[in-house]
Tab-separated table of N, CA and C in Angstrom:
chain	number	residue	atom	x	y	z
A	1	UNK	N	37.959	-32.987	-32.132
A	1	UNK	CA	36.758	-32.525	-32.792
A	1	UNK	C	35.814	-31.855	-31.797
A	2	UNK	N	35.824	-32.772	-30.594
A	2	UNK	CA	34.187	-31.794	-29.492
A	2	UNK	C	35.281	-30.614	-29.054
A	3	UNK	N	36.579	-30.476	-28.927
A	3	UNK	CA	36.969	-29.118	-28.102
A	3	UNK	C	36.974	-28.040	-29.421
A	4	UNK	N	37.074	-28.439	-30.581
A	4	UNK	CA	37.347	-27.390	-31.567
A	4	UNK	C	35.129	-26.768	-31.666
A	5	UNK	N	34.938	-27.875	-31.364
A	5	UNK	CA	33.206	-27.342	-31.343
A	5	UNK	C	32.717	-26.181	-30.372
A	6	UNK	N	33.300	-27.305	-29.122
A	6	UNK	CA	33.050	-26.259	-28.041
A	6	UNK	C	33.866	-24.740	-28.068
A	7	UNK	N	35.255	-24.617	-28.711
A	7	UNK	CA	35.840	-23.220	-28.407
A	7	UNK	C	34.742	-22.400	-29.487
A	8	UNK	N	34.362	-23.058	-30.580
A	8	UNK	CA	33.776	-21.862	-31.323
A	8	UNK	C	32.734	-21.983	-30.777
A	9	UNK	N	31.692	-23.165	-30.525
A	9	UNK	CA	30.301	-22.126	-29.604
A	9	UNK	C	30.946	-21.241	-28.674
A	10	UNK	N	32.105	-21.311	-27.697
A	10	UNK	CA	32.035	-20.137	-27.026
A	10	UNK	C	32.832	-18.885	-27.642
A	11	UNK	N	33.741	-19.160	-28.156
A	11	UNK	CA	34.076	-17.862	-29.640
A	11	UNK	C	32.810	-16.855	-29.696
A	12	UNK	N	31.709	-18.418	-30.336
A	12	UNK	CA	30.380	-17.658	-30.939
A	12	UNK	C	29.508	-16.679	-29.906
A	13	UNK	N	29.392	-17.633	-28.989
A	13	UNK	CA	28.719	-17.152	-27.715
A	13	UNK	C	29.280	-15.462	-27.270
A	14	UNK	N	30.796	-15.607	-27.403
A	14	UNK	CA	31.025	-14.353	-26.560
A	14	UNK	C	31.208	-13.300	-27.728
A	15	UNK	N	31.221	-13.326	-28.883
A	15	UNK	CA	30.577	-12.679	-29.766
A	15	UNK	C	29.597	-12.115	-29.880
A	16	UNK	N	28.516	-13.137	-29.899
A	16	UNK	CA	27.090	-12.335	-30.014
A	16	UNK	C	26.889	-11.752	-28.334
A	17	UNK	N	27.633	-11.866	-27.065
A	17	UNK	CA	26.723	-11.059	-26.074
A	17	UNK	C	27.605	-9.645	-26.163
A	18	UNK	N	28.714	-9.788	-26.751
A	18	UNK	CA	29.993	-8.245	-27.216
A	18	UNK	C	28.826	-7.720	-27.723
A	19	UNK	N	28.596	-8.302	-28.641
A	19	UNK	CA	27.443	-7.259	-29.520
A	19	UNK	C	26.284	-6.879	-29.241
A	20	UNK	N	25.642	-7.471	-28.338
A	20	UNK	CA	24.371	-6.985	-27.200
A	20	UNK	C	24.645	-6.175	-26.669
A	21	UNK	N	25.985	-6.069	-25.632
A	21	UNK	CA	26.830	-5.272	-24.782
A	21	UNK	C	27.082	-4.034	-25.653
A	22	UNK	N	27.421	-4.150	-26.645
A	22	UNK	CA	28.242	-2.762	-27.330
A	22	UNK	C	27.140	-2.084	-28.204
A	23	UNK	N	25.859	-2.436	-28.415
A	23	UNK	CA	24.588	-1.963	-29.229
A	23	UNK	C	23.984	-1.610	-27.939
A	24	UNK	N	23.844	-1.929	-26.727
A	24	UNK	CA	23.250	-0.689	-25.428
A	24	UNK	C	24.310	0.091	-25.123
A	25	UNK	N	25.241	0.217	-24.954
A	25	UNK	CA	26.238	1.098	-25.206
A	25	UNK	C	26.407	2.252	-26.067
A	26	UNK	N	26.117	1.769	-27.055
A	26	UNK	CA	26.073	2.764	-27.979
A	26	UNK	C	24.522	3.389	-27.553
A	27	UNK	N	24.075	3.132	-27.756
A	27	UNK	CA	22.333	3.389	-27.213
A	27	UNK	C	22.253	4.581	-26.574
A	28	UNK	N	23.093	4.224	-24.929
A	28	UNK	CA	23.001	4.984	-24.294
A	28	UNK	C	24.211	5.905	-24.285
A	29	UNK	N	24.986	6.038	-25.580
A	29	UNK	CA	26.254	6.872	-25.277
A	29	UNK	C	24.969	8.068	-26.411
A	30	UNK	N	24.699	7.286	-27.329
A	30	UNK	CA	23.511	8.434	-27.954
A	30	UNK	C	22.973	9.372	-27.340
A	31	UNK	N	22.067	8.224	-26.393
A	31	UNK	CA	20.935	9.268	-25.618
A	31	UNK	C	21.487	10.366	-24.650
A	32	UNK	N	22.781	9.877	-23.770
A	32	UNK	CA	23.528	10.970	-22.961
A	32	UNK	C	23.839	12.275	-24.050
A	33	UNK	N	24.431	11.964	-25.257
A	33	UNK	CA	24.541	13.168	-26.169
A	33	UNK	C	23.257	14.190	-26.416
A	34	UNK	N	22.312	13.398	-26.354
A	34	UNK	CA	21.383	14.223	-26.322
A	34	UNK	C	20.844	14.686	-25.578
A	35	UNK	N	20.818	13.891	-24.426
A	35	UNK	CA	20.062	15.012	-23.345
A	35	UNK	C	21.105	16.000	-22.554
A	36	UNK	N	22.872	15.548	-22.957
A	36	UNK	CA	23.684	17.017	-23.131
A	36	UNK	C	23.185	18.121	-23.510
A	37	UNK	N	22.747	17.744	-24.772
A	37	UNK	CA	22.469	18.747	-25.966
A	37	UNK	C	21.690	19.432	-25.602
A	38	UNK	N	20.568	18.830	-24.660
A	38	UNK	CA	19.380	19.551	-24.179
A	38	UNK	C	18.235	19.368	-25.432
A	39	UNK	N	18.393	18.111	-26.389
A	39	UNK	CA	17.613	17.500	-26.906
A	39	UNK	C	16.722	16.711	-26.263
A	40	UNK	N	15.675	17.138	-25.507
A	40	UNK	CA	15.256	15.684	-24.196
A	40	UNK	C	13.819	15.158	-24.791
A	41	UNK	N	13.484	15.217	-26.106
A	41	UNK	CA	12.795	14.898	-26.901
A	41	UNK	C	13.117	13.225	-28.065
A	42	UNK	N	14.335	14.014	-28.365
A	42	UNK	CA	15.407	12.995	-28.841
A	42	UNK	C	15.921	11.993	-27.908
A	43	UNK	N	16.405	12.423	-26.498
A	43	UNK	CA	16.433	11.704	-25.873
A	43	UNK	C	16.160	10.598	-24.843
A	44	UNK	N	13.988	11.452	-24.622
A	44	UNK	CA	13.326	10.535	-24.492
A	44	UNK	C	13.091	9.465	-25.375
A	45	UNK	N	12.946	9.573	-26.859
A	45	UNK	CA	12.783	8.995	-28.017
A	45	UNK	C	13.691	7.234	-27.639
A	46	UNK	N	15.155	8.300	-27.357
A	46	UNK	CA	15.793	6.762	-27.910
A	46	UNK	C	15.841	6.535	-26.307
A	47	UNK	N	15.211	6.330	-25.165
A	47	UNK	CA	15.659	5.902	-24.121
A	47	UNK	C	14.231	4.983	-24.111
A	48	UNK	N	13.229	5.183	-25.216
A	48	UNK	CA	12.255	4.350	-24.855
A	48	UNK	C	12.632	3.558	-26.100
A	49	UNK	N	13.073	3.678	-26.938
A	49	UNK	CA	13.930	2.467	-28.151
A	49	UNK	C	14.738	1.369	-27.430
A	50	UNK	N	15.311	2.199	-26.398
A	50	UNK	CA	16.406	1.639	-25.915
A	50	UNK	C	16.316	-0.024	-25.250
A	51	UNK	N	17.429	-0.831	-25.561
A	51	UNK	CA	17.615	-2.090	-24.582
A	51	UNK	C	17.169	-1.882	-23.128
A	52	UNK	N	17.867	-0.806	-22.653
A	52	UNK	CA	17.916	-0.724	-21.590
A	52	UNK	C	16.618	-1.120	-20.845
A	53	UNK	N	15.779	-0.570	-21.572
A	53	UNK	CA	13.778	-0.765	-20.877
A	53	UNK	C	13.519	-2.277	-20.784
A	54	UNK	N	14.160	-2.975	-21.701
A	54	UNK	CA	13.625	-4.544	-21.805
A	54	UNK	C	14.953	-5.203	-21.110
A	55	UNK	N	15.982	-4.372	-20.556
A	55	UNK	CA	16.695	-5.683	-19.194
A	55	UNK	C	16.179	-5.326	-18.370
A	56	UNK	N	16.293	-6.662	-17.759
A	56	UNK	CA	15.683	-6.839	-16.058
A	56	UNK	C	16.609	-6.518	-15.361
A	57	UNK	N	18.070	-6.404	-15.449
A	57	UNK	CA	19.062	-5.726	-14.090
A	57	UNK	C	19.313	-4.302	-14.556
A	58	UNK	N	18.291	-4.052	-15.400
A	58	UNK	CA	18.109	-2.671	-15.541
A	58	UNK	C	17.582	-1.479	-15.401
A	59	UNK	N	16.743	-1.615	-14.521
A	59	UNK	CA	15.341	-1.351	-14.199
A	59	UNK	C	15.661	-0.045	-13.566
A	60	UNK	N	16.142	-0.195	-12.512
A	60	UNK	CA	16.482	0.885	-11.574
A	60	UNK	C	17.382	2.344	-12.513
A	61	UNK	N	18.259	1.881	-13.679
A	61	UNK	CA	18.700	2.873	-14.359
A	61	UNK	C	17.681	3.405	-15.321
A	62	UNK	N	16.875	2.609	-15.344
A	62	UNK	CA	15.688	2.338	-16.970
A	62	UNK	C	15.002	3.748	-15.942
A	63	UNK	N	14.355	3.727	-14.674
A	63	UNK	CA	13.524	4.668	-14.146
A	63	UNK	C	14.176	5.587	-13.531
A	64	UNK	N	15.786	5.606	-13.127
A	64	UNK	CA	16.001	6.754	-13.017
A	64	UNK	C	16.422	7.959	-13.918
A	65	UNK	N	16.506	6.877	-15.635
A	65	UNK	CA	17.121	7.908	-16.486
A	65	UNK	C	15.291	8.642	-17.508
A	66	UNK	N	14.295	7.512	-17.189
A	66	UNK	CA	12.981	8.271	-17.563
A	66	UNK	C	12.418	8.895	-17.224
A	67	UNK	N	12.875	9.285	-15.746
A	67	UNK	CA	12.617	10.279	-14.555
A	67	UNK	C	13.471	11.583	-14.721
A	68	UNK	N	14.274	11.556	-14.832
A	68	UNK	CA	15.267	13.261	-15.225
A	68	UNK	C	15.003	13.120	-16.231
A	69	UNK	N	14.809	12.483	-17.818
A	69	UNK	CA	14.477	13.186	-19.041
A	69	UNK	C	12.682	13.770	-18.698
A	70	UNK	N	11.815	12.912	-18.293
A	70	UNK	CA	10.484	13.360	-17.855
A	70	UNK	C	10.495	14.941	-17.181
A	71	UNK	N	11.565	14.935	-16.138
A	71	UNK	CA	11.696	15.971	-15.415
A	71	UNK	C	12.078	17.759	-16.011
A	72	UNK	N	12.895	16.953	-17.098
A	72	UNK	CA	13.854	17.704	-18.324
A	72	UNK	C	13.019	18.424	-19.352
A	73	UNK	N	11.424	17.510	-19.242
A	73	UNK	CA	10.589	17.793	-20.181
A	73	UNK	C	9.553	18.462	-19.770
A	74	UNK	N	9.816	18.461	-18.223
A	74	UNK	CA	8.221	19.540	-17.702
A	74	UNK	C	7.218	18.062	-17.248
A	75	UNK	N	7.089	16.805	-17.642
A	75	UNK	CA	6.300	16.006	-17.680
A	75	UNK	C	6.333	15.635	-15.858
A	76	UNK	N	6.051	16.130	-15.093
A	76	UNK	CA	6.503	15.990	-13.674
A	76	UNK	C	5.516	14.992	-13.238
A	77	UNK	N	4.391	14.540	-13.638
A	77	UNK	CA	3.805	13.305	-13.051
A	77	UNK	C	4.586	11.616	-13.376
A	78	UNK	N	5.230	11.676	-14.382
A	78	UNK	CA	5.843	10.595	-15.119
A	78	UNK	C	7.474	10.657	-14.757
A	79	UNK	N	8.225	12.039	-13.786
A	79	UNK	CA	9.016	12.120	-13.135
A	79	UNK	C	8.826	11.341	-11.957
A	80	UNK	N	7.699	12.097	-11.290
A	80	UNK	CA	7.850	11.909	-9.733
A	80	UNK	C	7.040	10.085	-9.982
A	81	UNK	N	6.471	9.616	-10.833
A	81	UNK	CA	6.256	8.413	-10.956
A	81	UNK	C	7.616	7.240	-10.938
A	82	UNK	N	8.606	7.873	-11.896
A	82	UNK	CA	9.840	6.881	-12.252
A	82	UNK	C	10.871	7.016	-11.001
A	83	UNK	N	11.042	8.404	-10.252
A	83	UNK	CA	11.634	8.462	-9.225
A	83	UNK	C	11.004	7.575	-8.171
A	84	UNK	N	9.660	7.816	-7.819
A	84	UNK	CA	8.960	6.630	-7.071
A	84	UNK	C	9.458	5.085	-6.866
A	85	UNK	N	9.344	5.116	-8.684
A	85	UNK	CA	9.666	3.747	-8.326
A	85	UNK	C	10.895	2.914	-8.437
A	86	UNK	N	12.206	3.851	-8.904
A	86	UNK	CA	13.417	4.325	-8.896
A	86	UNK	C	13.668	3.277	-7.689
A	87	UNK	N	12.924	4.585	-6.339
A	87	UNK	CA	13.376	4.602	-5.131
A	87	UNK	C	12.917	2.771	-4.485
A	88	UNK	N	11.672	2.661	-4.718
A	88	UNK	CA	11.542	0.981	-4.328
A	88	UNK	C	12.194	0.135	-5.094
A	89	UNK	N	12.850	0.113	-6.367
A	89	UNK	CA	13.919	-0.829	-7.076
A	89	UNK	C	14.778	-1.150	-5.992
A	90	UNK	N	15.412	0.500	-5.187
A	90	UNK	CA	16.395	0.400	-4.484
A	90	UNK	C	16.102	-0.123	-3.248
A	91	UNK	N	15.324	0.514	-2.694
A	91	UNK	CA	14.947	-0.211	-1.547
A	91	UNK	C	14.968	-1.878	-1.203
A	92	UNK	N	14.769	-2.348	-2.637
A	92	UNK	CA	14.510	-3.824	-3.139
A	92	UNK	C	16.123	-4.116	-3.102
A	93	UNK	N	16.820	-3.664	-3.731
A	93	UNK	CA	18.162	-4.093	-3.879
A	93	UNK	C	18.877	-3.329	-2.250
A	94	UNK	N	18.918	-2.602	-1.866
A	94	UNK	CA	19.074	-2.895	-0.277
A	94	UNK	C	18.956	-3.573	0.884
A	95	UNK	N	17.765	-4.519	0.682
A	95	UNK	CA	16.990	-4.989	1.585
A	95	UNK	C	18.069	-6.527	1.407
A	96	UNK	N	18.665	-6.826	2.385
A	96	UNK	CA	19.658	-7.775	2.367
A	96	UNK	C	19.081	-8.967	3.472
A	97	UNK	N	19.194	-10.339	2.867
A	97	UNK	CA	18.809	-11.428	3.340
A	97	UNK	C	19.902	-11.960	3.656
A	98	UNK	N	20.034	-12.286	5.473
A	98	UNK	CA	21.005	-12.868	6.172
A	98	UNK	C	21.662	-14.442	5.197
A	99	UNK	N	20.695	-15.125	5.015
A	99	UNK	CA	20.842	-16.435	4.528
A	99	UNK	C	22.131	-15.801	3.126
A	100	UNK	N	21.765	-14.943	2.178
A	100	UNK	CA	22.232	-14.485	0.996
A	100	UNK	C	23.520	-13.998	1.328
A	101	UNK	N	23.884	-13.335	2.644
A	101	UNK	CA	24.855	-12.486	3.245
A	101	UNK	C	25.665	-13.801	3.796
A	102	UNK	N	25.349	-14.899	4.507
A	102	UNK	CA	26.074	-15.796	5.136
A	102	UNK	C	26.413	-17.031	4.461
A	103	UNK	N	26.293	-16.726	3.132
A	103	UNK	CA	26.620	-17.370	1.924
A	103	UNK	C	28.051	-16.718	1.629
A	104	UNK	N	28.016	-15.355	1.439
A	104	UNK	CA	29.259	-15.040	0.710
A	104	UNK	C	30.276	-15.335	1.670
A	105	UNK	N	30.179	-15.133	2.910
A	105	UNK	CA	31.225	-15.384	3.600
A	105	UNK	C	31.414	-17.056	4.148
A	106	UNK	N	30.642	-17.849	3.951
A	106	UNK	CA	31.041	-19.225	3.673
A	106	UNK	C	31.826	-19.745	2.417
A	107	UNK	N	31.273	-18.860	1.597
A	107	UNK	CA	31.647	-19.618	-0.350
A	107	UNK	C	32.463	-18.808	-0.182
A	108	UNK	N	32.106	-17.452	-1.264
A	108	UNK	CA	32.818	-16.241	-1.765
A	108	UNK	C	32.064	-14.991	-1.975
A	109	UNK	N	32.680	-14.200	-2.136
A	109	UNK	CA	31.821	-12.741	-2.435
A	109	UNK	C	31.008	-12.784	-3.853
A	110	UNK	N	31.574	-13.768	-4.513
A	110	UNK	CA	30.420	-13.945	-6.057
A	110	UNK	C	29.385	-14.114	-5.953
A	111	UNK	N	28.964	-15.213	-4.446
A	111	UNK	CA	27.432	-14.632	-4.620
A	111	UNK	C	26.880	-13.932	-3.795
A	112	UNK	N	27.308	-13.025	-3.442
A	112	UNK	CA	26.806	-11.641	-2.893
A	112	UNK	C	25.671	-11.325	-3.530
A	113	UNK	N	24.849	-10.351	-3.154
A	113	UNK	CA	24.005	-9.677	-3.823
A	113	UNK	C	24.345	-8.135	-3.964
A	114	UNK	N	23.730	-7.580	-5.401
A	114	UNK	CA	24.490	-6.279	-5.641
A	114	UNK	C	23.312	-5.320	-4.676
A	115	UNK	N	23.654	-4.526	-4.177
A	115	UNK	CA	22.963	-3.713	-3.199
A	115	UNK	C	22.579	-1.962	-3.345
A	116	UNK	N	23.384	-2.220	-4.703
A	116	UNK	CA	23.223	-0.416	-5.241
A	116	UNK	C	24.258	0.117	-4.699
A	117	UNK	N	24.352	1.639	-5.475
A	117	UNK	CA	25.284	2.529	-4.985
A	117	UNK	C	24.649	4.028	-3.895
A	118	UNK	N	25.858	4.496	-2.846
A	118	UNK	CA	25.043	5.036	-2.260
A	118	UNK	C	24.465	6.376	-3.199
A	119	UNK	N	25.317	7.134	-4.172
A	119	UNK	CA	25.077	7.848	-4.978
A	119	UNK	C	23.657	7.570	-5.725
A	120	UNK	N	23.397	6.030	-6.028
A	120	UNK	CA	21.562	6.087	-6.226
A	120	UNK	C	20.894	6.267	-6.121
A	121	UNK	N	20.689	6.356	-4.833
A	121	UNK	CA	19.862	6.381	-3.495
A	121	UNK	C	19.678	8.132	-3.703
A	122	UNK	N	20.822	8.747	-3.441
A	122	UNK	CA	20.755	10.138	-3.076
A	122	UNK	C	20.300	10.825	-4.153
A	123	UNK	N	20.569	10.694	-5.538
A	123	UNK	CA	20.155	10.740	-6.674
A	123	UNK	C	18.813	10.619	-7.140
A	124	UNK	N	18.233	9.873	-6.787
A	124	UNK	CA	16.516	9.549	-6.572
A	124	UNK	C	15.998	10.289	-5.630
A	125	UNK	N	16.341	10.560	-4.575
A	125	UNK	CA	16.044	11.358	-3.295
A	125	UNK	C	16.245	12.897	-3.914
A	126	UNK	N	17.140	13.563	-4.596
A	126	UNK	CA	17.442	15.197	-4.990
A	126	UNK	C	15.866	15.004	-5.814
A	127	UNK	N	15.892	13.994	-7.093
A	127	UNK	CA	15.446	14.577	-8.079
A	127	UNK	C	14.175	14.153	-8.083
A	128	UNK	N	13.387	13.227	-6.555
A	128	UNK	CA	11.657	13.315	-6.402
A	128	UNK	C	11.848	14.650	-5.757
A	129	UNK	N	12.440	14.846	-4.878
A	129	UNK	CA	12.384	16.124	-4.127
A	129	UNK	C	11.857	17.312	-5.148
A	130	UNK	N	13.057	17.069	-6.021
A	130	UNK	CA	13.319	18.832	-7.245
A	130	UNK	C	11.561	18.424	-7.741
A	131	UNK	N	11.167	17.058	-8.447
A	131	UNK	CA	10.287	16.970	-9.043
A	131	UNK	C	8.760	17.539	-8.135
A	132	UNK	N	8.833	16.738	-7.102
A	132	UNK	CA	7.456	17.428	-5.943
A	132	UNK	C	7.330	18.583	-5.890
A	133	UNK	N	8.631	19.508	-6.013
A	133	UNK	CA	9.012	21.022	-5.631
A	133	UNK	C	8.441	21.770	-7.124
A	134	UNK	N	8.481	21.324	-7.998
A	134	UNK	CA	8.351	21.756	-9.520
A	134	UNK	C	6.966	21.783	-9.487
A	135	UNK	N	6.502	20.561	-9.363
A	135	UNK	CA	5.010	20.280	-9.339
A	135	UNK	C	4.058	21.127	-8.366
A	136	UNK	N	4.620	21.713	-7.173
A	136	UNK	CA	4.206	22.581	-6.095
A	136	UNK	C	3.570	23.712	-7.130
A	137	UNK	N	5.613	24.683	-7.482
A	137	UNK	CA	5.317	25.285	-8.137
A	137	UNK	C	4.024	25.506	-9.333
A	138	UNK	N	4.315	24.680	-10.157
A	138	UNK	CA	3.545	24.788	-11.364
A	138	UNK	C	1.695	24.675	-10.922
A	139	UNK	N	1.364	24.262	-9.989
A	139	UNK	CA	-0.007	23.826	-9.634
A	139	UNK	C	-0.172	24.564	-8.595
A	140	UNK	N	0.510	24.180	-7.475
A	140	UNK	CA	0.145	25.191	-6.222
A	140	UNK	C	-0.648	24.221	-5.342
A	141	UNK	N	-0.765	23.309	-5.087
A	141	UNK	CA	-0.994	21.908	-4.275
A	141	UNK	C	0.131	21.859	-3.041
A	142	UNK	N	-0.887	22.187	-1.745
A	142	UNK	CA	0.479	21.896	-0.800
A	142	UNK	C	0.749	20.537	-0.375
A	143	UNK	N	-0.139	19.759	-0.883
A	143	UNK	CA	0.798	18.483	-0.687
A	143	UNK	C	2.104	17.665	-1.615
A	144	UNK	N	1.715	18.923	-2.266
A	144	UNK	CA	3.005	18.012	-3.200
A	144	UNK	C	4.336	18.955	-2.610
A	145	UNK	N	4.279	20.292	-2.036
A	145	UNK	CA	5.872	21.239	-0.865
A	145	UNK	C	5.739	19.639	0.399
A	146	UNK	N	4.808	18.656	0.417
A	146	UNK	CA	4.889	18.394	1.930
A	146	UNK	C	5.407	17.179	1.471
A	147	UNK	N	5.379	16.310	-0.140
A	147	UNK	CA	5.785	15.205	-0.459
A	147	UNK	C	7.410	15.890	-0.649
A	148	UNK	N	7.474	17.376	-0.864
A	148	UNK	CA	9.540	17.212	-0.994
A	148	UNK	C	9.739	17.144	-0.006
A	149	UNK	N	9.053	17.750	1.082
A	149	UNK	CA	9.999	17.778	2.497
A	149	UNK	C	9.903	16.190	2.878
A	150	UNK	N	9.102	15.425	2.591
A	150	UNK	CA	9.420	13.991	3.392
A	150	UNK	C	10.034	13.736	2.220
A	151	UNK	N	10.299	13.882	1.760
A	151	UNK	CA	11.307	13.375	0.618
A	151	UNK	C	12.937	13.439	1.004
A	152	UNK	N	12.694	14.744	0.949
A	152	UNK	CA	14.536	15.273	2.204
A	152	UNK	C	13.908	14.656	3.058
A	153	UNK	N	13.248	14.403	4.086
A	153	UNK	CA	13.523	13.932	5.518
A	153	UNK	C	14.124	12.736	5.501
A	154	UNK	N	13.250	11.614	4.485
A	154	UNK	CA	14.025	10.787	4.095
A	154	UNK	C	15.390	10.656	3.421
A	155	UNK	N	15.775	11.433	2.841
A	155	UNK	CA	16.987	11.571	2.123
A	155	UNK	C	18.228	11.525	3.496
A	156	UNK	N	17.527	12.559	4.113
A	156	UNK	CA	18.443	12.775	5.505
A	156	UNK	C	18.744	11.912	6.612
A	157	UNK	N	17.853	10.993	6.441
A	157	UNK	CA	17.658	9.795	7.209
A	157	UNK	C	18.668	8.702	6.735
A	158	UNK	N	18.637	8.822	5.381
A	158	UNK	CA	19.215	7.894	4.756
A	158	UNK	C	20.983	8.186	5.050
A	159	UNK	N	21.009	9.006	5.058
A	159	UNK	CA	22.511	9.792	5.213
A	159	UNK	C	22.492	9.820	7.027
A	160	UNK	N	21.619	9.534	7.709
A	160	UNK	CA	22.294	9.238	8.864
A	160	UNK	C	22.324	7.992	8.864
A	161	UNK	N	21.715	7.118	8.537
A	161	UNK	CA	22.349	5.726	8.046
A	161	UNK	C	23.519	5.339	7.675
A	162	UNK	N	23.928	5.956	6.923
A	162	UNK	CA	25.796	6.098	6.246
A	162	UNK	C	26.555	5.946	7.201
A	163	UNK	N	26.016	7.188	7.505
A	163	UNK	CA	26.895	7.976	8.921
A	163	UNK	C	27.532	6.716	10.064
A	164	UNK	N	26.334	6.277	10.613
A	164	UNK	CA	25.849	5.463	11.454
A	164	UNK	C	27.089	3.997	11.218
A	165	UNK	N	27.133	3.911	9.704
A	165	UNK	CA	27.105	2.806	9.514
A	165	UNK	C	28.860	2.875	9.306
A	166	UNK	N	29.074	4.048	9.448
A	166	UNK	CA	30.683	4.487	9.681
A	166	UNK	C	31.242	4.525	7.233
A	167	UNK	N	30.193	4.887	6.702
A	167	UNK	CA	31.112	5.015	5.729
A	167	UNK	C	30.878	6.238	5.543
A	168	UNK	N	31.728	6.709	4.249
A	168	UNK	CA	32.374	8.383	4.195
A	168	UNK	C	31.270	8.416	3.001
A	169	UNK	N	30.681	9.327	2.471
A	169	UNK	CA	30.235	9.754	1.709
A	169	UNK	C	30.421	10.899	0.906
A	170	UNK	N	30.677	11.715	0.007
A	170	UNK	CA	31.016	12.725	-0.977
A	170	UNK	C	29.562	13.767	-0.719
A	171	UNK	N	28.608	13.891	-0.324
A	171	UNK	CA	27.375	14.073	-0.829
A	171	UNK	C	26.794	14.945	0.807
């Protein structure tokens, strides 16, 4: 009787998170169609509907995907805002604690911490850059030509980091 209980709470259990899982999914297979489409109206729409804004290990995709539709839309203060803070999510998920690191290799790699991809990083770095550069344009403020160039400087920095650190990069 308790194992036939317990398989269906977890039956039940992994049911209802399929269906959490497969309703942001769909979400965001929407919103990519649309901002294909070059609907970025529609696709701001459903990216602020979206799950995605209300997870917490989501954050970093939540501001880098409200940052290129913002960007998509001309809205370049609410770009170079989400890229901003894009970039400190990551910084946050980079920033690696020895204690956290000398765990996995005592236990296992499960509890690692996830650290981002380097493609994130560089990705946030093109598109404050493009955004500062837009904003130049459109206003004519030279501090916002002097926020892209430290923007690449940093970008470039970051990529001698890679370098440094002996992995290969595409980018």
């Amino acid at each position: 009787m308790v194992n036939s209980v317990r398989r269906s709470f977890l039956f039940l259990s992994l049911l209802i998170l399929g269906a959490c899982a497969s309703k942001m999914r769909n979400q965001m297979v929407e919103y990519r169609s649309s901002y294909a489409a070059g609907d970025f109206e529609k696709a701001k729409s459903l990216l602020d509907k979206s799950e995605l804004k209300k997870e917490k290990n989501s954050h970093l995709l939540w501001n880098l995907e409200k940052g290129s539709t913002a960007l998509a839309l001309n809205d370049l203060d609410t770009a170079i805002a989400s890229f901003n803070t894009a970039l400190d999510e990551i910084d946050k998920l980079y920033t690696k604690r020895i204690s956290t690191k000398a765990a996995t290799f005592l236990i296992n790699d499960a509890s690692d911490v996830f650290y981002g991809a380097n493609y994130e990083r560089s990705y946030a770095h093109y598109f404050l850059s493009k955004s500062y550069y837009a904003r130049y344009l459109k206003l004519g403020n030279r501090l916002d030509l002097q926020s892209a160039r430290a923007t690449i400087l940093a970008w470039d920095t970051y990529f001698t980091e890679v370098q440094r650190a002996g992995k290969k990069t595409l980018y």
